[in-house]
C-alpha atoms as a PDB file:
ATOM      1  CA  UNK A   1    -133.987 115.385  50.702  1.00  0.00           C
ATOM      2  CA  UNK A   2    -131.755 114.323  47.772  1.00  0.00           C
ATOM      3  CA  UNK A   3    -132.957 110.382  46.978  1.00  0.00           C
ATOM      4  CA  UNK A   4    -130.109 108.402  46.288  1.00  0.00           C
ATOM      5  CA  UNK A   5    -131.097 105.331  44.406  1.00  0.00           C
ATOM      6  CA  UNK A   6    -129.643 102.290  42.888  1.00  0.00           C
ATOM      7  CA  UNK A   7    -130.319 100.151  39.899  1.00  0.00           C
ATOM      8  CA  UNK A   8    -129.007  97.318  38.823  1.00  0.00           C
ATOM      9  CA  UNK A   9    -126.481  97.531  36.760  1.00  0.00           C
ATOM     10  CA  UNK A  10    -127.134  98.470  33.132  1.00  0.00           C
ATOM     11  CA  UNK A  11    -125.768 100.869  30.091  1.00  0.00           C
ATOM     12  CA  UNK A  12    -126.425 104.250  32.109  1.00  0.00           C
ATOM     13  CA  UNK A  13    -124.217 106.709  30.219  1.00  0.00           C
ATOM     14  CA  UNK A  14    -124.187 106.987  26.953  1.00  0.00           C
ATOM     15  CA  UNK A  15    -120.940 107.545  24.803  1.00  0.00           C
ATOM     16  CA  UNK A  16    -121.137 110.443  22.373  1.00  0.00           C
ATOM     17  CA  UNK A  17    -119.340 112.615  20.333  1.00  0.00           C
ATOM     18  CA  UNK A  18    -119.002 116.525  19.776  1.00  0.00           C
ATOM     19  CA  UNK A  19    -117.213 118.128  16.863  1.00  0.00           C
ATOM     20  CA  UNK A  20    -117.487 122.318  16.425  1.00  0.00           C
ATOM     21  CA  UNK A  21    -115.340 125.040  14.742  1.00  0.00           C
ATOM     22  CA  UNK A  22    -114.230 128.163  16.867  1.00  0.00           C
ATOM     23  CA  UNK A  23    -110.633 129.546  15.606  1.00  0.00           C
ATOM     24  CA  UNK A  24    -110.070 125.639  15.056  1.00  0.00           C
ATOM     25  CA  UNK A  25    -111.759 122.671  14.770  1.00  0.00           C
ATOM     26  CA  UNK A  26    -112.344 121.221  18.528  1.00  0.00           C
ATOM     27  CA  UNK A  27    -113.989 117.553  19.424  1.00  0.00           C
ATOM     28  CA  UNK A  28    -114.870 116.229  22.701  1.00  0.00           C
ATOM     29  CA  UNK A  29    -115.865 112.871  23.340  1.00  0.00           C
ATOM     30  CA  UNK A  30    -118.494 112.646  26.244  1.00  0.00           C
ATOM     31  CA  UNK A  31    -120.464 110.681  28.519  1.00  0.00           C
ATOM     32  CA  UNK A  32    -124.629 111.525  28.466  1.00  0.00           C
ATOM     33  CA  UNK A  33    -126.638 110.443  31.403  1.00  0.00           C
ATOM     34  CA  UNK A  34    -130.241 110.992  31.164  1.00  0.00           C
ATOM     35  CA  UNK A  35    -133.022 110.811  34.086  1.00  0.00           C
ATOM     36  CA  UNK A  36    -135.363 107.750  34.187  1.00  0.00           C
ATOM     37  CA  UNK A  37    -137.852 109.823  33.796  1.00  0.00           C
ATOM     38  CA  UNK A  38    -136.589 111.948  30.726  1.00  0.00           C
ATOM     39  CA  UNK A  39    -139.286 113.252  28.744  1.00  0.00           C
ATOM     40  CA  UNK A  40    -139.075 115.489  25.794  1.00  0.00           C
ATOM     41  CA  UNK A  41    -142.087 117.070  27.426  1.00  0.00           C
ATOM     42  CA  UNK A  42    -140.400 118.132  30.481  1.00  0.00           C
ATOM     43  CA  UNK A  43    -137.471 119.979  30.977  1.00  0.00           C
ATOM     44  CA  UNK A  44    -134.494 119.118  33.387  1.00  0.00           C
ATOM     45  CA  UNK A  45    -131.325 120.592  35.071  1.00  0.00           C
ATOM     46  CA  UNK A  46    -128.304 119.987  33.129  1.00  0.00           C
ATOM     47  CA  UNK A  47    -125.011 118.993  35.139  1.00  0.00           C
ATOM     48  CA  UNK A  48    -121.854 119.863  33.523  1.00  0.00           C
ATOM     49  CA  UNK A  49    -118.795 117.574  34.935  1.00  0.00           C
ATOM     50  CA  UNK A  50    -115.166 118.279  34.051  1.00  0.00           C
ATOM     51  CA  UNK A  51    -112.744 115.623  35.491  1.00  0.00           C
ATOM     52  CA  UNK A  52    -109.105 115.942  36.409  1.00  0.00           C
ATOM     53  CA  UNK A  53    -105.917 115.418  34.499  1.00  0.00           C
ATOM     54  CA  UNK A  54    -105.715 111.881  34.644  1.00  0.00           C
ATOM     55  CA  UNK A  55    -108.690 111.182  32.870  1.00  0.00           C
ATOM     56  CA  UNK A  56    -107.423 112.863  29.743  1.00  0.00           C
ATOM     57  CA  UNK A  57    -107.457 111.347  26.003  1.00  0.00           C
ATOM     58  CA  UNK A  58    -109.539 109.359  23.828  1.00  0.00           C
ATOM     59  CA  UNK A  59    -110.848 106.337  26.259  1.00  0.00           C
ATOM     60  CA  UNK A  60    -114.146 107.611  27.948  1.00  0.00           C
ATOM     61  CA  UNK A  61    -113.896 104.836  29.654  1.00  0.00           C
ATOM     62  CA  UNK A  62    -111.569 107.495  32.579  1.00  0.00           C
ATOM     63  CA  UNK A  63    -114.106 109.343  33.091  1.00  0.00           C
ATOM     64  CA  UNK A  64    -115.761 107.046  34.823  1.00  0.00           C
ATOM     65  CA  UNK A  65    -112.943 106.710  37.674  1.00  0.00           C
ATOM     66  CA  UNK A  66    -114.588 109.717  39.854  1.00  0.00           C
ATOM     67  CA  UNK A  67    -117.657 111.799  40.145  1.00  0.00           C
ATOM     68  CA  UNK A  68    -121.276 111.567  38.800  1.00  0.00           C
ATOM     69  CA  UNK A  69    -120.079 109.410  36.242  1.00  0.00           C
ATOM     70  CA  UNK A  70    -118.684 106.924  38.499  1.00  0.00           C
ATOM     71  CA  UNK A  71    -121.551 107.097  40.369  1.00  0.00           C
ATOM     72  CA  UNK A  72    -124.090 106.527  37.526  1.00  0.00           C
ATOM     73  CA  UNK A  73    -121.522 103.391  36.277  1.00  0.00           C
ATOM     74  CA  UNK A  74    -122.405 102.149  40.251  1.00  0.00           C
ATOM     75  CA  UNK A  75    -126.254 102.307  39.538  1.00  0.00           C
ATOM     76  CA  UNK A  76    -127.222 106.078  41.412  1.00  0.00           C
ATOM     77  CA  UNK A  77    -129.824 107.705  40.139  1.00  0.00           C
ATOM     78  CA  UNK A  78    -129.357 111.407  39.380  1.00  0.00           C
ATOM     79  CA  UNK A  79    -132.510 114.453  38.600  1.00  0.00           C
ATOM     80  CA  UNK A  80    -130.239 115.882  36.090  1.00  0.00           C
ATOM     81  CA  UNK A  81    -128.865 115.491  32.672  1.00  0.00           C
ATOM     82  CA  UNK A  82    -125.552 114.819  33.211  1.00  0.00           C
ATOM     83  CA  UNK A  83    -123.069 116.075  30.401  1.00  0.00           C
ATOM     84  CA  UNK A  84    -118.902 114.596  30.976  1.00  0.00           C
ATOM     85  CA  UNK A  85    -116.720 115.504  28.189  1.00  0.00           C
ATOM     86  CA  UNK A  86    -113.129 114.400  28.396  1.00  0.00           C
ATOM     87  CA  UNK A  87    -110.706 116.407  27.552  1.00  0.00           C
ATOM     88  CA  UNK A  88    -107.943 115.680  25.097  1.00  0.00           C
ATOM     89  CA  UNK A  89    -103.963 114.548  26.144  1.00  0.00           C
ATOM     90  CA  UNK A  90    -102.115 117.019  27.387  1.00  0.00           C
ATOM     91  CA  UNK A  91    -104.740 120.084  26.709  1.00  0.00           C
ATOM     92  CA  UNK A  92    -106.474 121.877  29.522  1.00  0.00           C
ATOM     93  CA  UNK A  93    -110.342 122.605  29.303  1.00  0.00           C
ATOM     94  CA  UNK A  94    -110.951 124.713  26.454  1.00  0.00           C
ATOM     95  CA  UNK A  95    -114.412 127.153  27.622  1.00  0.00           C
ATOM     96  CA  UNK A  96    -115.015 128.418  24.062  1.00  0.00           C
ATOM     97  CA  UNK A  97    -115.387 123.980  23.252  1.00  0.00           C
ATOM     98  CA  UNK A  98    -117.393 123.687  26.401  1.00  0.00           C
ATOM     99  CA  UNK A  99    -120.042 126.815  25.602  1.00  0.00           C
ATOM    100  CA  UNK A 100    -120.342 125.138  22.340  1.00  0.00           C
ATOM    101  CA  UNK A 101    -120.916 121.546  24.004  1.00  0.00           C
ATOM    102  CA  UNK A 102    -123.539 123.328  26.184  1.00  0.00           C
ATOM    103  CA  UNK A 103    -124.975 124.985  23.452  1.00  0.00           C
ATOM    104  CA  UNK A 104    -125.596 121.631  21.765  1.00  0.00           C
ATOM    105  CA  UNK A 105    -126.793 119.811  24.208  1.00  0.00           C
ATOM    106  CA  UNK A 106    -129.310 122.452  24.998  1.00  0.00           C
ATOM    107  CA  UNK A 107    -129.750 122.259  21.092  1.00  0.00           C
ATOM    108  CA  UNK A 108    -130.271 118.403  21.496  1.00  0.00           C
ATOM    109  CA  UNK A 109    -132.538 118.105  24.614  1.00  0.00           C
ATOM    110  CA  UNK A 110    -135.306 119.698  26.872  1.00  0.00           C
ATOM    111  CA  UNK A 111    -132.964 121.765  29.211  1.00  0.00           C
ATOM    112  CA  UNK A 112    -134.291 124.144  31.701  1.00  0.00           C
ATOM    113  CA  UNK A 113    -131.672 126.760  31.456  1.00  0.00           C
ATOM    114  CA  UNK A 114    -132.329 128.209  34.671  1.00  0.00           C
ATOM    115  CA  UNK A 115    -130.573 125.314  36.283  1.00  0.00           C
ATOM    116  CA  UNK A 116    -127.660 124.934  34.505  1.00  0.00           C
ATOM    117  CA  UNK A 117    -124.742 123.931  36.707  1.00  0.00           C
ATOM    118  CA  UNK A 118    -120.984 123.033  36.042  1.00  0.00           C
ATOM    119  CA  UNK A 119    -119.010 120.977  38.524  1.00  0.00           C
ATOM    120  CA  UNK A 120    -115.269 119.590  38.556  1.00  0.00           C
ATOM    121  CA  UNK A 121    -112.367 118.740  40.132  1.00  0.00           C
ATOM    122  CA  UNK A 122    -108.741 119.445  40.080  1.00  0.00           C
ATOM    123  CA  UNK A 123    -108.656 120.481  36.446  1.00  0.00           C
ATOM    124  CA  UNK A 124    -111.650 120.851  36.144  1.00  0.00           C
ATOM    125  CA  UNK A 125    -111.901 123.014  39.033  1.00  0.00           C
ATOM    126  CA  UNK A 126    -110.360 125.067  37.362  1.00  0.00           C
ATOM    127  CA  UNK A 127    -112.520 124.646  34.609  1.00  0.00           C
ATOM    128  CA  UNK A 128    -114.946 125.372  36.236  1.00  0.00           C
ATOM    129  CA  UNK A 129    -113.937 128.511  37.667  1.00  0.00           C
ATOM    130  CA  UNK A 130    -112.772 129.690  34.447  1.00  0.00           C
ATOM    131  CA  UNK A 131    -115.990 128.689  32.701  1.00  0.00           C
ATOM    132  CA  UNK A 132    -117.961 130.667  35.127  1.00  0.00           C
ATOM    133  CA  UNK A 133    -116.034 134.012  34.794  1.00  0.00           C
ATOM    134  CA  UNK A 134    -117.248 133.676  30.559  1.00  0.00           C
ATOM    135  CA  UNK A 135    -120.568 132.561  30.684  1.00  0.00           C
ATOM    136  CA  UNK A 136    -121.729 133.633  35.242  1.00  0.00           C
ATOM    137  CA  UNK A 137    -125.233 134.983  33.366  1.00  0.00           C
ATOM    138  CA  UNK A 138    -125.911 131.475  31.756  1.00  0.00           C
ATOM    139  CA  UNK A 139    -125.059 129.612  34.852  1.00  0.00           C
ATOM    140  CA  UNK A 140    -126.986 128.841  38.434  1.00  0.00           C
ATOM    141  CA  UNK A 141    -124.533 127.374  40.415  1.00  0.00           C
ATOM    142  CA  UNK A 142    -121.185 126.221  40.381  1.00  0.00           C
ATOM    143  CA  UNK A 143    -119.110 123.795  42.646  1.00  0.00           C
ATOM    144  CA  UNK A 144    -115.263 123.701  42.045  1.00  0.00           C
ATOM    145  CA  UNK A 145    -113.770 121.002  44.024  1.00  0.00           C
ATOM    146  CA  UNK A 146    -109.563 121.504  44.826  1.00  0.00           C
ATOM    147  CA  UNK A 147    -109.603 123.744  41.609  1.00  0.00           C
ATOM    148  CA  UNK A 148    -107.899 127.056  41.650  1.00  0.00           C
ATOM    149  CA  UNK A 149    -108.258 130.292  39.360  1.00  0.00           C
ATOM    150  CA  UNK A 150    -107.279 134.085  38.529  1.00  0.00           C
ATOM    151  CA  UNK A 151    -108.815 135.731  41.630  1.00  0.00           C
ATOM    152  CA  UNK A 152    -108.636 138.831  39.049  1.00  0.00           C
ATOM    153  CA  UNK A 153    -111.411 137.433  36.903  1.00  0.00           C
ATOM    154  CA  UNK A 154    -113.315 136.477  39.390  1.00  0.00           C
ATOM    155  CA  UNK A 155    -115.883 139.328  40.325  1.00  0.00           C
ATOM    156  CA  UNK A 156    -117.108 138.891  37.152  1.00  0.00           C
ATOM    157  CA  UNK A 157    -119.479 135.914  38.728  1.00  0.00           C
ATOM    158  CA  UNK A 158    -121.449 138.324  40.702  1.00  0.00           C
ATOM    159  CA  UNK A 159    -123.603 136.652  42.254  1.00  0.00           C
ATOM    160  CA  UNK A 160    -123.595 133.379  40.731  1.00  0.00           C
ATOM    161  CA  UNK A 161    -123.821 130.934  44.188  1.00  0.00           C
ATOM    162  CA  UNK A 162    -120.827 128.811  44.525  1.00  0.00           C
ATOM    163  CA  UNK A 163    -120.038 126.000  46.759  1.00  0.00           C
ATOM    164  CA  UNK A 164    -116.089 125.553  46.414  1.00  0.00           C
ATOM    165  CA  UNK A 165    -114.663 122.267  48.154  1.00  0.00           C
ATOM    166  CA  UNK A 166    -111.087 121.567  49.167  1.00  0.00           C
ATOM    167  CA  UNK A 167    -108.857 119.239  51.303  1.00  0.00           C
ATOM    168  CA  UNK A 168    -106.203 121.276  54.525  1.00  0.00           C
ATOM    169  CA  UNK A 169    -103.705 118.776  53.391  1.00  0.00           C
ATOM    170  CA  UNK A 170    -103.694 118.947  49.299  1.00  0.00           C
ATOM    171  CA  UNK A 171    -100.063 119.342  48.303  1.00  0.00           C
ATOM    172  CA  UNK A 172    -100.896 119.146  44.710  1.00  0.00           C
ATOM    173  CA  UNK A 173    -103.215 122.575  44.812  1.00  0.00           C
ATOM    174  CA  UNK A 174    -103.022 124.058  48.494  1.00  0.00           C
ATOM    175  CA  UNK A 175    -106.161 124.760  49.897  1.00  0.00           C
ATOM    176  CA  UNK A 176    -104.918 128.996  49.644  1.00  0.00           C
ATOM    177  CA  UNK A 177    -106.149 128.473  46.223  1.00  0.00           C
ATOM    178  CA  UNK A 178    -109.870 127.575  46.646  1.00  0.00           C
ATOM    179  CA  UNK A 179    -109.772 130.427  49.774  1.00  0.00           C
ATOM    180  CA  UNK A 180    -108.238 133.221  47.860  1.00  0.00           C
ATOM    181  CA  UNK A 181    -111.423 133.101  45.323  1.00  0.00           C
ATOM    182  CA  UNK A 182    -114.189 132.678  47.622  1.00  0.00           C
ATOM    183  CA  UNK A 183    -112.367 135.743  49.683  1.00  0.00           C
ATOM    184  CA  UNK A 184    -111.817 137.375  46.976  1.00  0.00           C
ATOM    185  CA  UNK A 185    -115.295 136.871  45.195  1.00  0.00           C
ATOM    186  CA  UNK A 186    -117.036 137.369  48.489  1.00  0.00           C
ATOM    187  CA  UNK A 187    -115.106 141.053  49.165  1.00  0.00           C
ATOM    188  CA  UNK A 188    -116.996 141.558  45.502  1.00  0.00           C
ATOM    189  CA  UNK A 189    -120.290 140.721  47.119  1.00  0.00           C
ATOM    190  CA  UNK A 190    -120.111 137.811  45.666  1.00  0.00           C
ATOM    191  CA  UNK A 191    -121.903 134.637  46.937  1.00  0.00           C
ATOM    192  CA  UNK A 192    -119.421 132.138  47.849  1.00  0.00           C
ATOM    193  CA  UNK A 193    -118.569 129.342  50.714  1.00  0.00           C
ATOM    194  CA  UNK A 194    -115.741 127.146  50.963  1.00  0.00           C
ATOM    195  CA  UNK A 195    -115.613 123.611  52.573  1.00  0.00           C
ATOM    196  CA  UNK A 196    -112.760 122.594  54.330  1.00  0.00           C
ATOM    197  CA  UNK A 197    -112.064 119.183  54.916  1.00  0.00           C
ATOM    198  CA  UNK A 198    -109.306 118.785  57.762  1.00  0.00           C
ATOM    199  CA  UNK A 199    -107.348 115.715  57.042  1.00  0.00           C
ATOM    200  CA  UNK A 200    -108.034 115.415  53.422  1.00  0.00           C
ATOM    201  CA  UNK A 201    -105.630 115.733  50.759  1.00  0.00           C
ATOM    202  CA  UNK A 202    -106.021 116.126  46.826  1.00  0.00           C
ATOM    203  CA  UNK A 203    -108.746 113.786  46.889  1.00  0.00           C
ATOM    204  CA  UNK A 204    -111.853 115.938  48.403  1.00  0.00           C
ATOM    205  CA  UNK A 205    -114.011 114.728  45.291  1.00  0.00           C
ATOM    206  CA  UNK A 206    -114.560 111.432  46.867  1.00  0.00           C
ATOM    207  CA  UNK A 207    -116.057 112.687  49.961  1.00  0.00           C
ATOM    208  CA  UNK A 208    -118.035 115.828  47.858  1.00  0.00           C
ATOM    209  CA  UNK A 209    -119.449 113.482  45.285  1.00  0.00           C
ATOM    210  CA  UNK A 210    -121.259 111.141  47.712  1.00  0.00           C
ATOM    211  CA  UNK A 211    -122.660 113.789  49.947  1.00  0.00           C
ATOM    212  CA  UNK A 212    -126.620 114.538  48.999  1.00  0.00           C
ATOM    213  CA  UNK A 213    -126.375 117.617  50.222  1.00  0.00           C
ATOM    214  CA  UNK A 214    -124.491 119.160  47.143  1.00  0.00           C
ATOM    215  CA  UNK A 215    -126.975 117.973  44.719  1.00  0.00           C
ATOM    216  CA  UNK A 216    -130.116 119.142  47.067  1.00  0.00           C
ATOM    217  CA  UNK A 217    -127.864 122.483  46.889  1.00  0.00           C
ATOM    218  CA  UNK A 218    -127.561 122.558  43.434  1.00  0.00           C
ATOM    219  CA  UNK A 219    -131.329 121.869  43.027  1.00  0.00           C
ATOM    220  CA  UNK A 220    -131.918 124.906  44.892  1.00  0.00           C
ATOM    221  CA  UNK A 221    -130.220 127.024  43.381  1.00  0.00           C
ATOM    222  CA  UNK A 222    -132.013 128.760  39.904  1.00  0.00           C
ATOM    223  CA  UNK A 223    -130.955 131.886  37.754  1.00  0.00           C
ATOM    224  CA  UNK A 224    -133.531 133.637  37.615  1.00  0.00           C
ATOM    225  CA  UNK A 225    -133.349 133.921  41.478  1.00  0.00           C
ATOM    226  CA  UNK A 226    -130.314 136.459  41.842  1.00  0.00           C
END
């Protein structure tokens, strides 16, 4: 099982800063969590986490409002290196910034980069999903939470293993859109599930981000095993 532990409370996440030139000049500002246990002689999952549109600008302070971040600012304990970059007003997630933020961070610390996994919500759902169709051979796992996507791209994730979450009564992104891609990506041969939850609405992050069960899945789940 997953251990969920708390500490008391302390300066967990660590603010940081990313500058690199693609066809422009990109910077993201994000949040580092490392293990308690980090070693440079050990190597660890990395967690990539890409919040929703509210969390936007130049105060990291948002991202902490949901997801492993919030949960690290509570005092959880996480078995991964947690990497949450926020995204700048009124831009979506660029991928070509994010490859480059995962490239550094590999660059920067003792990542085993056959558990690599990327994780969001709203937005960054569809971050994520977009993020997997460039880079599915550099990823394990993926878990898009009420996120949505071209269902055109998306064979191009093979088999990466996905875990897509969504809430029946979302009237911001209906629930079609999470089903569409794991149908879709599943008629591919793909290897995809989608959870449900009945009498949620946008919010299914809440729920998904205190459940063990996702992380144990993630753990699971290594590249080199497709």
């Amino acid at each position: 099982m997953f251990p969920i532990k708390h500490f008391a409370q302390e300066q967990r996440l660590i603010e940081s800063n990313f500058k690199g030139i693609f066809k422009a000049e990109v910077q993201l500002k994000y949040l580092l969590y490392l293990p308690v246990d980090y070693s440079k002689n050990n190597k660890f999952p990395l967690l990539l986490f890409l919040h929703g549109a509210g969390e936007r600008g130049d105060d990291l302070s948002l991202v902490k409002k949901n997801g492993p971040p919030k949960l690290i600012e509570q005092g959880q304990d996480f078995p991964f290196i947690v990497v949450s970059p926020q995204c700048p007003v009124n831009k979506r997630w660029d991928t070509k910034a994010l490859i480059a933020l995962i490239d550094e961070i590999v660059n920067l610390y003792n990542i085993d980069e056959d558990r690599i996994y990327v994780t969001g919500l709203s937005m960054g759902g569809n971050g994520t999903w977009r993020l997997a169709t460039e880079i599915p051979d550099r990823l394990a796992a993926i878990i898009p939470i009420c996120g949505w996507g071209d269902p055109f791209d998306i064979c191009s994730l093979g088999r990466l293993p996905v875990w897509a979450f969504h809430g029946a009564k979302d009237m911001l992104v209906p629930v079609s859109s999470s089903q569409v891609l794991v149908d879709r990506l599943n008629y591919c041969k793909g290897n995809a599930k989608l959870t449900i939850y009945p009498e949620a609405d946008h919010d299914s992050w809440t729920e998904t981000y205190n459940n063990p069960q996702i992380y144990e899945w993630l753990l699971d789940q290594r590249k080199s095993q497709r």
